[in-house]
Short mmCIF file of C-alpha atoms in Angstrom, two decimals:
data_model
loop_
_atom_site.label_atom_id
_atom_site.label_comp_id
_atom_site.label_asym_id
_atom_site.label_seq_id
_atom_site.Cartn_x
_atom_site.Cartn_y
_atom_site.Cartn_z
CA MET A 23 0.04 0.00 -0.08
CA THR A 24 1.29 3.48 -0.80
CA ASP A 25 1.83 6.26 1.76
CA LYS A 26 -1.22 8.12 0.46
CA GLY A 27 -3.32 4.85 0.56
CA GLN A 28 -2.05 4.51 4.30
CA GLU A 29 -3.29 7.90 5.19
CA LEU A 30 -6.66 7.46 3.85
CA THR A 31 -6.96 4.16 5.85
CA GLU A 32 -5.68 5.95 9.18
CA VAL A 33 -8.19 8.61 9.34
CA LEU A 34 -9.47 8.73 13.11
CA ASP A 35 -12.19 10.76 15.18
CA ASP A 36 -10.88 12.48 18.35
CA GLU A 37 -13.39 14.92 19.30
CA VAL A 38 -16.29 13.86 21.59
CA PHE A 39 -17.55 16.02 24.33
CA VAL A 40 -19.95 14.67 27.17
CA GLU A 41 -20.91 17.12 29.68
CA SER A 42 -20.87 16.08 33.39
CA ASN A 43 -23.88 16.79 35.69
CA ASP A 44 -21.85 17.43 38.89
CA GLU A 45 -21.80 20.98 40.22
CA ASN A 46 -19.85 20.04 43.34
CA LEU A 47 -16.49 19.54 41.52
CA MET A 48 -14.99 22.14 43.61
CA ASP A 49 -15.17 19.98 46.41
CA ASN A 50 -12.60 17.49 44.92
CA VAL A 51 -10.01 19.85 43.89
CA ILE A 52 -6.58 18.54 44.68
CA THR A 53 -4.45 21.16 46.48
CA LEU A 54 -0.70 20.79 46.04
CA GLU A 55 2.36 22.54 47.39
CA ASP A 56 4.22 22.63 44.16
CA ASP A 57 4.10 25.77 42.38
CA ASN A 58 6.19 25.24 39.24
CA VAL A 59 3.73 25.65 36.00
CA GLY A 60 3.98 22.89 33.53
CA GLY A 61 5.88 23.85 30.37
CA ASN A 62 5.98 22.65 26.64
CA ALA A 63 8.19 19.95 26.91
CA ALA A 64 6.94 16.62 25.77
CA ILE A 65 7.19 14.64 29.36
CA ALA A 66 5.28 12.15 30.59
CA PRO A 67 2.22 13.40 32.72
CA GLU A 68 2.53 13.17 36.41
CA VAL A 69 0.10 14.02 39.33
CA GLY A 70 0.91 17.38 40.58
CA ILE A 71 2.03 19.38 37.55
CA LYS A 72 0.75 22.67 37.10
CA PHE A 73 -0.26 24.71 34.11
CA ASN A 74 -1.34 28.37 33.76
CA ASP A 75 -4.93 27.47 31.82
CA GLU A 76 -6.88 24.58 30.31
CA GLN A 77 -5.59 25.07 26.99
CA GLU A 78 -1.71 24.97 28.10
CA TRP A 79 -2.41 21.40 29.59
CA PHE A 80 -4.32 20.45 26.95
CA GLU A 81 -1.40 20.94 24.37
CA PHE A 82 1.20 19.70 27.02
CA TYR A 83 -0.72 16.38 26.70
CA LYS A 84 -1.14 16.46 23.10
CA LYS A 85 2.43 16.71 22.55
CA TYR A 86 2.99 13.90 24.68
CA ALA A 87 0.25 12.06 22.64
CA TYR A 88 2.10 12.94 19.56
CA GLU A 89 5.42 11.55 20.57
CA VAL A 90 3.98 8.17 21.89
CA GLY A 91 1.49 7.69 18.98
CA PHE A 92 -2.08 7.92 20.09
CA PRO A 93 -5.05 10.36 19.20
CA VAL A 94 -6.14 12.42 22.27
CA ARG A 95 -10.04 13.18 23.08
CA ARG A 96 -11.65 15.63 25.48
CA ARG A 97 -14.13 12.99 26.89
CA ASN A 98 -15.84 15.01 29.49
CA PHE A 99 -15.78 18.10 31.94
CA GLY A 100 -17.26 19.59 35.22
CA LYS A 101 -18.87 22.76 35.86
CA TYR A 102 -19.10 24.67 39.04
CA ASN A 103 -21.47 27.67 38.81
CA GLY A 104 -20.86 27.67 35.27
CA VAL A 105 -17.23 27.66 35.00
CA VAL A 106 -15.39 24.59 33.78
CA THR A 107 -13.20 23.08 36.84
CA ASN A 108 -12.60 19.76 35.87
CA VAL A 109 -11.57 18.06 32.77
CA THR A 110 -10.75 14.68 31.68
CA LEU A 111 -8.28 13.75 28.38
CA THR A 112 -8.23 10.35 26.95
CA CYS A 113 -7.15 8.17 24.23
CA SER A 114 -9.44 8.14 21.43
CA ARG A 115 -9.41 4.37 21.41
CA GLY A 116 -10.96 4.40 24.84
CA GLY A 117 -14.96 3.67 25.58
CA GLN A 118 -16.89 1.01 23.77
CA ARG A 119 -19.53 1.25 21.03
CA ARG A 120 -23.09 1.16 22.49
CA ASP A 121 -25.08 0.11 19.27
CA LYS A 122 -27.70 -2.37 20.25
CA LYS A 123 -27.18 -5.76 19.12
CA GLY A 124 -28.86 -6.44 15.56
CA SER A 125 -29.20 -2.94 15.28
CA SER A 126 -27.26 -2.51 11.94
CA LEU A 127 -27.14 -5.08 9.13
CA LYS A 128 -23.63 -3.33 8.49
CA PRO A 129 -22.03 -2.03 11.56
CA GLN A 130 -19.59 1.05 11.14
CA PRO A 131 -16.02 0.75 11.77
CA THR A 132 -14.80 1.55 15.36
CA ILE A 133 -11.61 2.43 17.00
CA GLN A 134 -12.76 2.44 20.11
CA MET A 135 -11.69 -0.51 22.09
CA GLY A 136 -12.11 0.22 25.86
CA CYS A 137 -8.31 1.75 26.15
CA LYS A 138 -8.12 3.25 30.06
CA ALA A 139 -5.10 5.72 29.35
CA ARG A 140 -6.21 8.94 30.56
CA ILE A 141 -5.16 11.93 32.49
CA THR A 142 -7.71 14.51 34.81
CA ALA A 143 -6.83 17.91 35.80
CA SER A 144 -8.57 20.46 37.85
CA SER A 145 -8.42 24.08 38.20
CA ASP A 146 -8.20 26.04 41.85
CA ILE A 147 -9.99 29.66 42.62
CA ARG A 148 -6.75 31.20 40.98
CA GLY A 149 -7.52 29.41 37.48
CA ILE A 150 -4.36 27.09 37.81
CA TRP A 151 -5.06 23.63 36.62
CA ARG A 152 -3.09 20.87 38.03
CA ILE A 153 -3.20 16.83 36.83
CA CYS A 154 -4.92 14.98 39.54
CA THR A 155 -4.95 11.59 38.16
CA VAL A 156 -2.66 9.83 35.16
CA ASP A 157 -2.85 6.32 33.71
CA LEU A 158 -0.56 5.87 30.88
CA GLU A 159 -1.05 2.36 30.02
CA HIS A 160 -2.64 1.44 26.93
CA ASN A 161 -4.04 -1.86 25.81
CA HIS A 162 -3.22 -1.28 22.32
CA LYS A 163 -0.07 -0.53 20.19
CA THR A 164 1.16 2.99 19.70
CA SER A 165 2.81 4.37 16.54
CA PRO A 166 4.54 7.59 16.83
CA SER A 167 4.95 7.36 12.74
CA LYS A 168 0.99 7.47 12.58
CA SER A 169 0.38 10.54 14.77
CA ARG A 170 0.45 13.25 11.94
CA LEU A 171 -2.46 11.23 10.69
CA TYR A 172 -4.96 11.55 13.81
CA ARG A 173 -7.42 14.31 13.54
CA CYS A 174 -6.56 16.04 16.46
CA ASN A 175 -3.04 16.69 14.83
CA ARG A 176 -4.20 17.41 11.23
CA GLU A 177 -4.37 21.38 10.29
CA LEU A 178 -4.40 23.33 7.14
CA SER A 179 -1.49 25.62 6.94
CA ALA A 180 -2.14 29.10 5.37
CA HIS A 181 -0.15 28.32 2.20
CA VAL A 182 -2.06 25.23 1.51
CA ILE A 183 -5.35 27.30 1.83
CA ARG A 184 -4.23 29.74 -0.33
CA LYS A 185 -3.17 27.24 -2.82
CA LEU A 186 -6.35 25.37 -2.87
CA GLU A 187 -8.68 28.65 -3.04
CA VAL A 188 -6.68 29.87 -5.99
CA ASN A 189 -6.18 26.56 -7.95
CA ASP A 190 -9.96 25.98 -7.32
CA ILE A 191 -10.82 29.14 -8.82
CA ALA A 192 -8.44 28.43 -11.90
CA GLY A 193 -10.21 25.03 -12.50
CA ILE A 194 -7.28 23.02 -11.30
CA SER A 195 -8.68 19.66 -9.62
CA LEU A 196 -8.24 19.30 -5.89
CA HIS A 197 -6.04 15.89 -6.44
CA LYS A 198 -3.59 18.05 -8.69
CA SER A 199 -3.56 20.77 -5.84
CA TYR A 200 -2.98 18.43 -2.99
CA ASN A 201 0.11 16.51 -5.14
CA SER A 202 1.75 19.85 -5.51
CA ALA A 203 1.13 20.63 -1.92
CA VAL A 204 2.98 17.32 -1.22
CA VAL A 205 5.78 17.83 -3.72
CA GLU A 206 6.58 21.01 -1.94
CA ALA A 207 6.37 19.93 1.56
CA GLY A 208 9.06 16.98 0.49
CA GLY A 209 6.51 14.09 0.74
CA TYR A 210 3.56 12.79 2.31
CA LYS A 211 5.49 12.42 5.72
CA ASN A 212 5.70 15.96 6.05
CA MET A 213 2.30 17.08 5.09
CA THR A 214 0.11 18.21 8.19
CA CYS A 215 -3.19 17.35 6.44
CA ILE A 216 -4.76 14.52 4.32
CA GLU A 217 -6.45 14.97 0.87
CA LYS A 218 -9.82 14.39 2.59
CA ASP A 219 -9.17 17.59 4.90
CA CYS A 220 -8.69 19.48 1.47
CA LEU A 221 -11.54 18.04 -0.14
CA ASN A 222 -13.63 19.27 2.93
CA TYR A 223 -12.40 22.86 2.80
CA VAL A 224 -12.80 23.19 -0.75
CA GLU A 225 -16.38 22.09 -0.48
CA LYS A 226 -17.14 24.54 2.31
CA VAL A 227 -15.48 27.33 0.17
CA ARG A 228 -17.62 26.46 -2.85
CA ARG A 229 -20.72 26.30 -0.95
CA LEU A 230 -19.94 30.12 0.10
CA ARG A 231 -19.26 31.15 -3.16
CA LEU A 232 -22.51 32.21 -4.58
CA GLY A 233 -22.55 33.75 -7.64
CA GLU A 234 -22.51 37.57 -8.23
CA GLY A 235 -26.04 38.44 -7.40
CA ASP A 236 -27.65 35.19 -6.17
CA ALA A 237 -28.07 36.56 -2.60
CA ALA A 238 -29.60 39.60 -3.56
CA ALA A 239 -31.79 37.67 -6.17
CA ILE A 240 -33.21 35.43 -3.12
CA GLN A 241 -33.73 38.18 -0.77
CA SER A 242 -35.59 40.21 -3.59
CA TYR A 243 -37.77 37.10 -4.42
CA PHE A 244 -38.74 36.21 -0.56
CA ALA A 245 -39.45 39.79 -0.13
CA GLU A 246 -41.98 39.86 -2.71
CA MET A 247 -43.39 36.53 -1.81
CA GLN A 248 -43.65 37.88 2.07
CA ALA A 249 -45.62 40.94 0.76
CA ARG A 250 -48.05 38.79 -1.30
CA SER A 251 -48.92 36.32 1.67
CA ARG A 252 -47.95 35.01 5.02
CA PHE A 253 -44.12 33.95 4.11
CA TYR A 254 -41.35 33.81 6.61
CA PHE A 255 -37.63 33.53 5.49
CA SER A 256 -34.47 33.81 7.39
CA MET A 257 -30.52 34.33 5.96
CA ASP A 258 -27.46 33.60 7.83
CA LEU A 259 -24.47 35.63 6.46
CA ASP A 260 -20.76 35.28 7.23
CA ASP A 261 -18.16 37.46 8.43
CA GLU A 262 -17.97 39.04 4.73
CA SER A 263 -21.53 39.35 4.46
CA ARG A 264 -21.92 36.43 2.31
CA LEU A 265 -24.86 33.97 2.49
CA LYS A 266 -24.14 30.87 4.33
CA ASN A 267 -27.43 29.41 5.44
CA LEU A 268 -30.95 29.95 4.27
CA PHE A 269 -34.50 28.92 5.51
CA TRP A 270 -38.10 29.66 4.52
CA ALA A 271 -41.41 28.51 5.12
CA ASP A 272 -44.82 29.83 3.74
CA ASN A 273 -48.42 29.88 5.17
CA ARG A 274 -49.29 26.12 4.03
CA SER A 275 -46.21 25.08 6.18
CA TRP A 276 -47.31 26.72 8.87
CA GLN A 277 -50.80 25.88 9.00
CA ALA A 278 -49.84 22.15 8.49
CA TYR A 279 -47.32 22.15 11.38
CA LYS A 280 -50.44 23.36 13.79
CA GLU A 281 -52.59 20.51 12.59
CA PHE A 282 -49.76 17.55 11.85
CA GLY A 283 -46.49 18.60 13.83
CA ASP A 284 -46.80 16.12 16.27
CA VAL A 285 -43.90 14.18 14.54
CA VAL A 286 -41.24 15.50 12.04
CA THR A 287 -38.76 13.91 10.11
CA PHE A 288 -35.36 16.06 8.85
CA ASP A 289 -32.75 15.10 6.38
CA THR A 290 -29.86 16.76 4.86
CA THR A 291 -29.08 13.95 2.19
CA TYR A 292 -32.03 14.35 0.24
CA LEU A 293 -30.75 16.94 -2.55
CA THR A 294 -27.97 19.04 -3.61
CA ASN A 295 -27.91 21.98 -6.14
CA LYS A 296 -25.31 23.64 -8.24
CA TYR A 297 -23.52 25.31 -5.17
CA ASP A 298 -23.57 21.85 -3.33
CA MET A 299 -25.44 23.13 -0.70
CA PRO A 300 -27.58 20.42 1.24
CA PHE A 301 -31.14 20.44 0.90
CA ALA A 302 -32.73 20.55 4.40
CA PRO A 303 -36.38 19.93 4.59
CA PHE A 304 -38.79 19.41 7.55
CA VAL A 305 -41.52 17.13 6.70
CA GLY A 306 -44.44 15.79 8.40
CA VAL A 307 -47.36 13.45 7.58
CA ASN A 308 -51.03 14.38 7.32
CA HIS A 309 -54.29 12.44 8.21
CA HIS A 310 -54.10 10.83 4.48
CA GLY A 311 -50.65 9.46 4.95
CA GLN A 312 -48.98 11.90 2.60
CA SER A 313 -45.87 13.76 3.13
CA ILE A 314 -46.38 17.54 3.78
CA LEU A 315 -43.51 20.26 3.59
CA LEU A 316 -43.05 22.05 7.20
CA GLY A 317 -40.31 24.17 6.33
CA CYS A 318 -37.06 24.28 4.02
CA GLY A 319 -33.44 25.38 4.60
CA LEU A 320 -30.15 25.30 2.35
CA LEU A 321 -27.01 25.06 4.46
CA SER A 322 -23.28 25.74 3.94
CA ASN A 323 -22.22 23.14 6.33
CA GLU A 324 -23.41 20.31 8.28
CA ASP A 325 -21.97 21.09 11.69
CA THR A 326 -23.44 21.83 14.98
CA ASP A 327 -23.78 25.65 14.74
CA THR A 328 -25.30 25.47 11.55
CA PHE A 329 -28.06 23.07 12.92
CA VAL A 330 -28.61 25.23 15.97
CA TRP A 331 -29.29 28.12 13.82
CA LEU A 332 -31.43 26.27 11.45
CA PHE A 333 -33.51 24.57 14.01
CA LYS A 334 -34.01 27.97 16.16
CA THR A 335 -35.10 29.75 13.05
CA TRP A 336 -37.55 26.98 12.31
CA MET A 337 -39.18 27.06 15.92
CA LEU A 338 -39.07 30.89 15.67
CA CYS A 339 -41.31 30.47 12.75
CA MET A 340 -43.39 27.96 14.57
CA HIS A 341 -44.17 29.99 17.27
CA GLY A 342 -41.75 28.22 19.55
CA GLN A 343 -43.75 24.83 19.50
CA ALA A 344 -41.47 22.08 19.43
CA PRO A 345 -42.70 18.84 17.83
CA ASN A 346 -43.36 15.65 20.19
CA GLY A 347 -40.87 13.63 17.99
CA ILE A 348 -38.31 14.04 15.38
CA ILE A 349 -36.63 11.35 13.30
CA THR A 350 -33.21 12.28 11.55
CA ASP A 351 -30.19 9.95 10.23
CA GLN A 352 -27.20 9.13 12.71
CA ASP A 353 -25.33 12.27 12.13
CA ARG A 354 -23.98 13.27 15.63
CA ALA A 355 -23.72 16.94 15.15
CA MET A 356 -27.74 16.85 14.67
CA GLN A 357 -27.87 14.79 17.66
CA ASN A 358 -26.14 17.11 19.82
CA VAL A 359 -28.40 19.63 18.70
CA ILE A 360 -31.69 18.26 19.09
CA GLN A 361 -30.82 17.91 22.74
CA ILE A 362 -29.98 21.44 23.10
CA VAL A 363 -33.00 22.87 20.93
CA PHE A 364 -35.63 20.58 21.71
CA PRO A 365 -34.66 18.95 24.91
CA ASN A 366 -38.17 17.52 25.61
CA THR A 367 -38.71 16.11 21.98
CA ARG A 368 -38.28 12.31 21.55
CA HIS A 369 -35.62 11.67 18.77
CA ARG A 370 -35.05 8.64 17.04
#
C-alpha cells in the first residue's frame, strides 16, 4: 500500500464532548504545594504538574501523545457555577460502542477498544490547572509514525489554504493541488493534513461562493413572496456578508404544522444543487398518510452551529412549538443539537 493509501485508512475521530452534571466538583480539587507551572516539553504527565490554563495542559498532553503515537479525546468535563473546573483527556481508543445487538446490518468500523489511558486535571480558585490522576497504560499498540494522521493533529496551513482557493478558482483539480502541496512539502510524511481535509475545505468554500447577485436575488424574491402572503424567511450571513444558510416556510407549511406537527422528519441527504449546498426539508405526515413540507433550508455546512441556527429559526417560525418527536439520520452533530434546541422532544 502506498503512503497515500495508508493516510486514507488512518483517518480517526478525536473529539467527543460529554458534559458532566456534577456541580460540586470544587470539593474534589486537589491542593498541592508545588507551584511549578508545566511548560511545553513533551515529558510524561505526572500528578501535581501545574499549568496556567486549560489550553496549556491540553497542548502539553497532545504533545506527549504525539510522541508516543495515540490520538487524544476531550472526554468529559465538570462545571461549578457555570465555570469548567474539571476535565478528563483520554486516548481516543477508550470507551466502547453502545450499538444495540442486531441494530445494524452493516456496523460501522470503530477505533474504540476500551483503552483506559487518561489524565484528569482540576483548576483552583486562581484558575491554575493541576493534574490530579494519571494512567499511561494502553491496551493497544501505539505508533508515533502515524501521529500526524490523527484528526487532533491535522491542520491546513495558510499556504495550503491559499493554494487550494486559487487553484479551485482556476479550475485545477483538487487531486493535482494536493499532489503539488505534497511535492513542495517534500513528501507525504511532511504534510500536516490529508487529501480529505483539503476536499472538505474546498467544498465549504464553494458553498459560500454564491454567484454575483444570487444572494440579493433570493432576498428580493422572498421579500416579494412575503408581501403577497404569510411567508417567513431568514438568511444567515458570514463575517464577509456572504450567504451561509437560508430558511423559508410559507403559510401552508405553518398551518400544516399546527395540525400535523406531532412528529417531524429531518434529512440533509435528500438533494444538492449547483452550489453543493445540502437541501434540508422539515417533513410531516397528514391524515391521508401524505408527506407535507413544514419548512426548508439550504446549508453551507453540516456542523453543530449550522444546525443550531436552522432549528432555532424553524422554531421561531413555528411560534416556539416543538414537535413531540423528530426522526433524523445518525449524524452526531444533529443529535447534539436536538438535545439543545428540543430538550423535551423524543429523537429517533
